[in-house]
mmCIF file of C-alpha atoms and ligand atoms in Angstrom:
data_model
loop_
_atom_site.group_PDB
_atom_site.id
_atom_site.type_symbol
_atom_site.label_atom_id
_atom_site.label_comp_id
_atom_site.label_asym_id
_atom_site.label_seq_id
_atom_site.Cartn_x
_atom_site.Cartn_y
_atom_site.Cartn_z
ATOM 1 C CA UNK A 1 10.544 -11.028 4.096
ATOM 2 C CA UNK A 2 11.914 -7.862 2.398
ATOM 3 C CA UNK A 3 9.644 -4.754 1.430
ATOM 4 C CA UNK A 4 9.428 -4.555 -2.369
ATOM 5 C CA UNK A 5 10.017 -1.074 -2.516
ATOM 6 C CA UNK A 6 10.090 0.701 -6.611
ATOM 7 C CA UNK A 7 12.256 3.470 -6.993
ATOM 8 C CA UNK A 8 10.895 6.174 -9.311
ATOM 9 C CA UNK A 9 13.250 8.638 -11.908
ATOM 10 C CA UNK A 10 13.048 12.258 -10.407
ATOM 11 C CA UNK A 11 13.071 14.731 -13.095
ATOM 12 C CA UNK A 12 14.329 17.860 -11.152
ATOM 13 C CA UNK A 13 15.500 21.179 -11.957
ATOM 14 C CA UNK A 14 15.043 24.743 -10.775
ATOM 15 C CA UNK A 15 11.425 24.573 -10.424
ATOM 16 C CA UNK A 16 11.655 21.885 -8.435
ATOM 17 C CA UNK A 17 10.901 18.322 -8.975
ATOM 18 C CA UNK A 18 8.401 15.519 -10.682
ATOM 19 C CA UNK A 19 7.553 12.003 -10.883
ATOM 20 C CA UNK A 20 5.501 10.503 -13.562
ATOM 21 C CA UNK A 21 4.266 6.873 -12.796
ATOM 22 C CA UNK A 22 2.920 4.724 -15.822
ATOM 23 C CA UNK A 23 1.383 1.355 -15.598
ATOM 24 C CA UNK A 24 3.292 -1.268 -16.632
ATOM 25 C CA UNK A 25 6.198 0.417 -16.658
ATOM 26 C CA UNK A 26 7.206 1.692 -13.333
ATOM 27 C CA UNK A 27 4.236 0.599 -12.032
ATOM 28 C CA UNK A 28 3.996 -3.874 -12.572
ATOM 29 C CA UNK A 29 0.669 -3.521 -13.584
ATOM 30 C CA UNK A 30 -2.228 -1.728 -15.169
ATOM 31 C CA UNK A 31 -3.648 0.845 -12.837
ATOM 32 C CA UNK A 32 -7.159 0.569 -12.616
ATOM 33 C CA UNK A 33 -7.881 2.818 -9.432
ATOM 34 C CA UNK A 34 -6.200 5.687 -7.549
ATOM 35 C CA UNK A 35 -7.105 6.486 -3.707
ATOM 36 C CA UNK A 36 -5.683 8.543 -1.360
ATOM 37 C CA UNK A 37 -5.405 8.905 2.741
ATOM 38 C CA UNK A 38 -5.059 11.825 4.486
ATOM 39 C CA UNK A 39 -6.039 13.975 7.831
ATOM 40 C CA UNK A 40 -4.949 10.331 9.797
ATOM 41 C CA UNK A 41 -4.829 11.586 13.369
ATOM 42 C CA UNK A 42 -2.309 10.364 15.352
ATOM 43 C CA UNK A 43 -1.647 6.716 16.920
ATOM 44 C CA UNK A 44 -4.800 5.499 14.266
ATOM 45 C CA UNK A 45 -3.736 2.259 12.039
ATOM 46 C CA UNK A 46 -5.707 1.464 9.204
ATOM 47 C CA UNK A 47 -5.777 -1.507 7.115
ATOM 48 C CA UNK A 48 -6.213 -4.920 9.317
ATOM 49 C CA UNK A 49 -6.961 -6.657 6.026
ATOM 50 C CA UNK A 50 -5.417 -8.721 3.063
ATOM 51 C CA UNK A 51 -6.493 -8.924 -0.232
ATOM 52 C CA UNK A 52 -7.563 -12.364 -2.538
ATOM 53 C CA UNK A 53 -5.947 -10.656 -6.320
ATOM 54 C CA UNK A 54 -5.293 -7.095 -5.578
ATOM 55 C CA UNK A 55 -1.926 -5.776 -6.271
ATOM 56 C CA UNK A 56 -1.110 -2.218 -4.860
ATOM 57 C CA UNK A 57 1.484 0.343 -4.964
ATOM 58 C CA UNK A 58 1.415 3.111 -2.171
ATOM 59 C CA UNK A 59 3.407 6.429 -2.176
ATOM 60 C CA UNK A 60 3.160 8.578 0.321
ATOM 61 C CA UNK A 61 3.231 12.153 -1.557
ATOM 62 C CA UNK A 62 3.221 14.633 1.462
ATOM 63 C CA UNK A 63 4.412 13.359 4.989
ATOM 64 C CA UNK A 64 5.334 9.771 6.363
ATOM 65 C CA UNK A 65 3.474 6.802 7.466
ATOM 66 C CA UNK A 66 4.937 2.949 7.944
ATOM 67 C CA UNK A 67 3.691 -0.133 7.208
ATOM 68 C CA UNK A 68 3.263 -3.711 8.336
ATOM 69 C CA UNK A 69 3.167 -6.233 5.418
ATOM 70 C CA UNK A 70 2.890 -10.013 6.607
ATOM 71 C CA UNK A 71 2.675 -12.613 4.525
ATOM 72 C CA UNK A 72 1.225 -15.404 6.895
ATOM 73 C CA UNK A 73 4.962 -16.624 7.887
ATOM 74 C CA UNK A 74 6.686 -13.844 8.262
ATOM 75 C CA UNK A 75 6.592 -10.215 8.935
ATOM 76 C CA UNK A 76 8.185 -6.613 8.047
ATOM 77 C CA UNK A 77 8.277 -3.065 9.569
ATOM 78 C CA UNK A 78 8.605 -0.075 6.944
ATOM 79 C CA UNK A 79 8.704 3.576 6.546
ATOM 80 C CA UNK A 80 7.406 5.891 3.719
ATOM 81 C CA UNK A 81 8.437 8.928 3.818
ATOM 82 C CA UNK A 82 8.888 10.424 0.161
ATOM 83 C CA UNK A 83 7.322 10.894 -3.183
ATOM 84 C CA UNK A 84 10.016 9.191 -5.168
ATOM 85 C CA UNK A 85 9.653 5.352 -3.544
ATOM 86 C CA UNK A 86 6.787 3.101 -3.482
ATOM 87 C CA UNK A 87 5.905 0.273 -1.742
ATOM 88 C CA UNK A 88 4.275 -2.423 -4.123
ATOM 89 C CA UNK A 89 1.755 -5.155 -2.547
ATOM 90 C CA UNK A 90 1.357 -7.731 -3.973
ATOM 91 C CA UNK A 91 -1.878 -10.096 -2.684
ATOM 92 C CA UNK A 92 -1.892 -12.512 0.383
ATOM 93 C CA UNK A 93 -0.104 -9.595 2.192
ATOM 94 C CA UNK A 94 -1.826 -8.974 5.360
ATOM 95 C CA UNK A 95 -0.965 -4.913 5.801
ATOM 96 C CA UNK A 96 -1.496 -2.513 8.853
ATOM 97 C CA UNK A 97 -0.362 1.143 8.485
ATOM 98 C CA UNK A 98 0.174 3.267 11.282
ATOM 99 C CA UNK A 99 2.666 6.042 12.769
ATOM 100 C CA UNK A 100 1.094 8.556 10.062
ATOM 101 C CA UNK A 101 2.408 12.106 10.605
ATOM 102 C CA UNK A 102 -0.610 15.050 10.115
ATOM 103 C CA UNK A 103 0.613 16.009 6.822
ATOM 104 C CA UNK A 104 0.695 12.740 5.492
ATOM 105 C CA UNK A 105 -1.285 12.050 2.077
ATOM 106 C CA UNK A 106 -0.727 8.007 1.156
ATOM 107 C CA UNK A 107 -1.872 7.660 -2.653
ATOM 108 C CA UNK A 108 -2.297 3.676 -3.952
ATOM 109 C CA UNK A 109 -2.237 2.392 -7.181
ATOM 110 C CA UNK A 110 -4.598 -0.214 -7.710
ATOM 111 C CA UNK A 111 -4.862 -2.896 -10.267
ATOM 112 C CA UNK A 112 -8.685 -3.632 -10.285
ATOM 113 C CA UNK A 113 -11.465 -1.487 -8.733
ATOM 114 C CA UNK A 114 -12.561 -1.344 -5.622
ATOM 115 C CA UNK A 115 -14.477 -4.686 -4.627
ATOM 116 C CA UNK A 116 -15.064 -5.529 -1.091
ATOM 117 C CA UNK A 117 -15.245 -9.081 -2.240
ATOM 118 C CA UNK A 118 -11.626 -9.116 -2.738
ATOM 119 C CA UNK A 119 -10.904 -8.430 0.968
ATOM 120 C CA UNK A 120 -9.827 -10.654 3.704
ATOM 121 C CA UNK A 121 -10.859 -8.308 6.795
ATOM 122 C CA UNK A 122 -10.178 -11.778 9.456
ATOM 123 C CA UNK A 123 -6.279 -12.658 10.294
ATOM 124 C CA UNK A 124 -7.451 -16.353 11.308
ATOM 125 C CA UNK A 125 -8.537 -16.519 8.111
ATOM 126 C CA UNK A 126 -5.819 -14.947 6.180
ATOM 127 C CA UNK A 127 -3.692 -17.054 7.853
ATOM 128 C CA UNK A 128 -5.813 -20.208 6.615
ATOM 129 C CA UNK A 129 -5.867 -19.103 3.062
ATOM 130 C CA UNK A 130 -1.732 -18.341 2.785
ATOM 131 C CA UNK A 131 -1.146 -22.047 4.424
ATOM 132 C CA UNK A 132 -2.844 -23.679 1.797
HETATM 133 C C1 T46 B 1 -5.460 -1.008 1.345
HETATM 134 C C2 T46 B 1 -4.952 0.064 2.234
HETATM 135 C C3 T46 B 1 -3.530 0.463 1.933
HETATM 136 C C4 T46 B 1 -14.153 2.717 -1.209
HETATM 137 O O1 T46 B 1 -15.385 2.948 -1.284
HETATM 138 N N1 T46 B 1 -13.386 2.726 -2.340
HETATM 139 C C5 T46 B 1 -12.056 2.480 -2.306
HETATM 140 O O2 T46 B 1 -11.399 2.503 -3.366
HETATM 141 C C6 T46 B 1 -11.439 2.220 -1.037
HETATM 142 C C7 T46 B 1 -9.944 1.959 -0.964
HETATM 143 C C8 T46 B 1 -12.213 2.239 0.077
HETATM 144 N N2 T46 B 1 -13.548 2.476 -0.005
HETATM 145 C C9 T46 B 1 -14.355 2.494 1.224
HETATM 146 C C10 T46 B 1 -14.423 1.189 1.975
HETATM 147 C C11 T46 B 1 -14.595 1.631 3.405
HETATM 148 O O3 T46 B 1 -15.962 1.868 3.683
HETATM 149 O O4 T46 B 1 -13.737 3.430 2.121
HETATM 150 C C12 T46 B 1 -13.866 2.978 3.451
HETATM 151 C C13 T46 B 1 -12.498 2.898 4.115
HETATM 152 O O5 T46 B 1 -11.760 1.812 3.539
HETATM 153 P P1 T46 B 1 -10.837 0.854 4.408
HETATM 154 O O6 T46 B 1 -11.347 0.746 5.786
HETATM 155 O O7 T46 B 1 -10.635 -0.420 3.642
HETATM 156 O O8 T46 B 1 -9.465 1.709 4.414
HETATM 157 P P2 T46 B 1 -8.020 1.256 4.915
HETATM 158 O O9 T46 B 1 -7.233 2.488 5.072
HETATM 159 O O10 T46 B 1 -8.102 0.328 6.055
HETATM 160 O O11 T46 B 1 -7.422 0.402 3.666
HETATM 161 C C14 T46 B 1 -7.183 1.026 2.429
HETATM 162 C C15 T46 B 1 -7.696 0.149 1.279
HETATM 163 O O12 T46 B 1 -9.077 -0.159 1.491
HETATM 164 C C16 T46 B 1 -6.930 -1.139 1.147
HETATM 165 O O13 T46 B 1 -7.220 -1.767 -0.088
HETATM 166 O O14 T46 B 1 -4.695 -1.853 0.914
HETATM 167 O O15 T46 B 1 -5.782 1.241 2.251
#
C-alpha cells in the first residue's frame, strides 16, 4: 500500500508563495466541506476511524503531522509536512494521525458533509466490512 499523495502547482515569486486547490481538478472530487486541526498537544492521535463513502484530502498548511492509512490488509506510515502536497483518502481507509508538531494546522477537503453515519469508529468492524 502506497500513500496517494497530490502534488499541487506553487505559484511563487517575491512575495512569497500560493496554492489554489479546485475541486475536480487538483482535488478528485467536489469539495463539499473544509475542516481544520490545530493546537494538537503532543503524543495525542486522532482519528481511530474509517469512513463508509467519504473521500478526503488533508494538507497540513502550518507544521507537520503523519499518518496511518490501513486498508484492512495492509498498512502505511506517512509524513505531512508542507502546504504544497496532500494526502487524498479515499474510503475503507482506516486512518490514525499522530506525531503532530504545536504549530501544526491539518486542513481536509471533504466530499460530502459531515455525517456521523458515514463513520466506522470499531477496527473489528472495519476490518469485517473491507473483507467482504
Ligand atoms: C478524518 C480525520 C482526518 C463535526 O461536528 N464536524 C466535522 O466536520 C468534523 C470533521 C467533526 N465534527 C465533530 C465530531 C466530533 O464530535 O468534531 C468532533 C471531533 O471529530 P473527530 O473525533 O472525528 O476528529 P478526528 O480528528 O478524530 O477525525 C477528523 C475527521 O472527523 C475525520 O473525518 O478523516 O479528521
Amino acid at each position: 500500500m502506497e500513500p496517494e499523495f497530490i502534488y499541487f502547482n506553487e505559484i511563487t515569486d517575491g512575495r512569497g508563495g500560493l496554492v489554489a486547490l479546485e475541486q475536480n481538478r487538483n482535488i478528485p472530487f467536489e469539495i463539499k466541506r473544509v475542516y481544520y486541526i490545530y493546537g494538537t498537544p503532543e503524543n495525542v492521535r486522532r482519528g481511530f476511524h474509517a469512513h463508509k463513502a467519504l473521500q478526503q484530502v488533508a494538507v497540513c498548511v502550518k507544521g507537520a503531522c503523519s499518518f496511518l492509512l490501513d486498508n484492512g490488509r495492509e498498512t502505511v506510515d506517512c509524513r505531512l509536512d508542507s502546504p504544497t502536497y496532500g494526502l487524498y483518502i479515499g474510503n475503507n481507509i482506516w486512518r490514525e494521525m499522530y506525531d503532530f508538531t504545536e504549530d501544526c494546522v491539518l486542513m481536509v477537503l471533504a466530499s460530502e458533509l459531515y455525517d456521523e453515519a458515514d463513520y466506522i469508529r470499531d477496527y473489528e468492524k472495519f476490518t469485517l466490512i473491507v473483507q467482504q
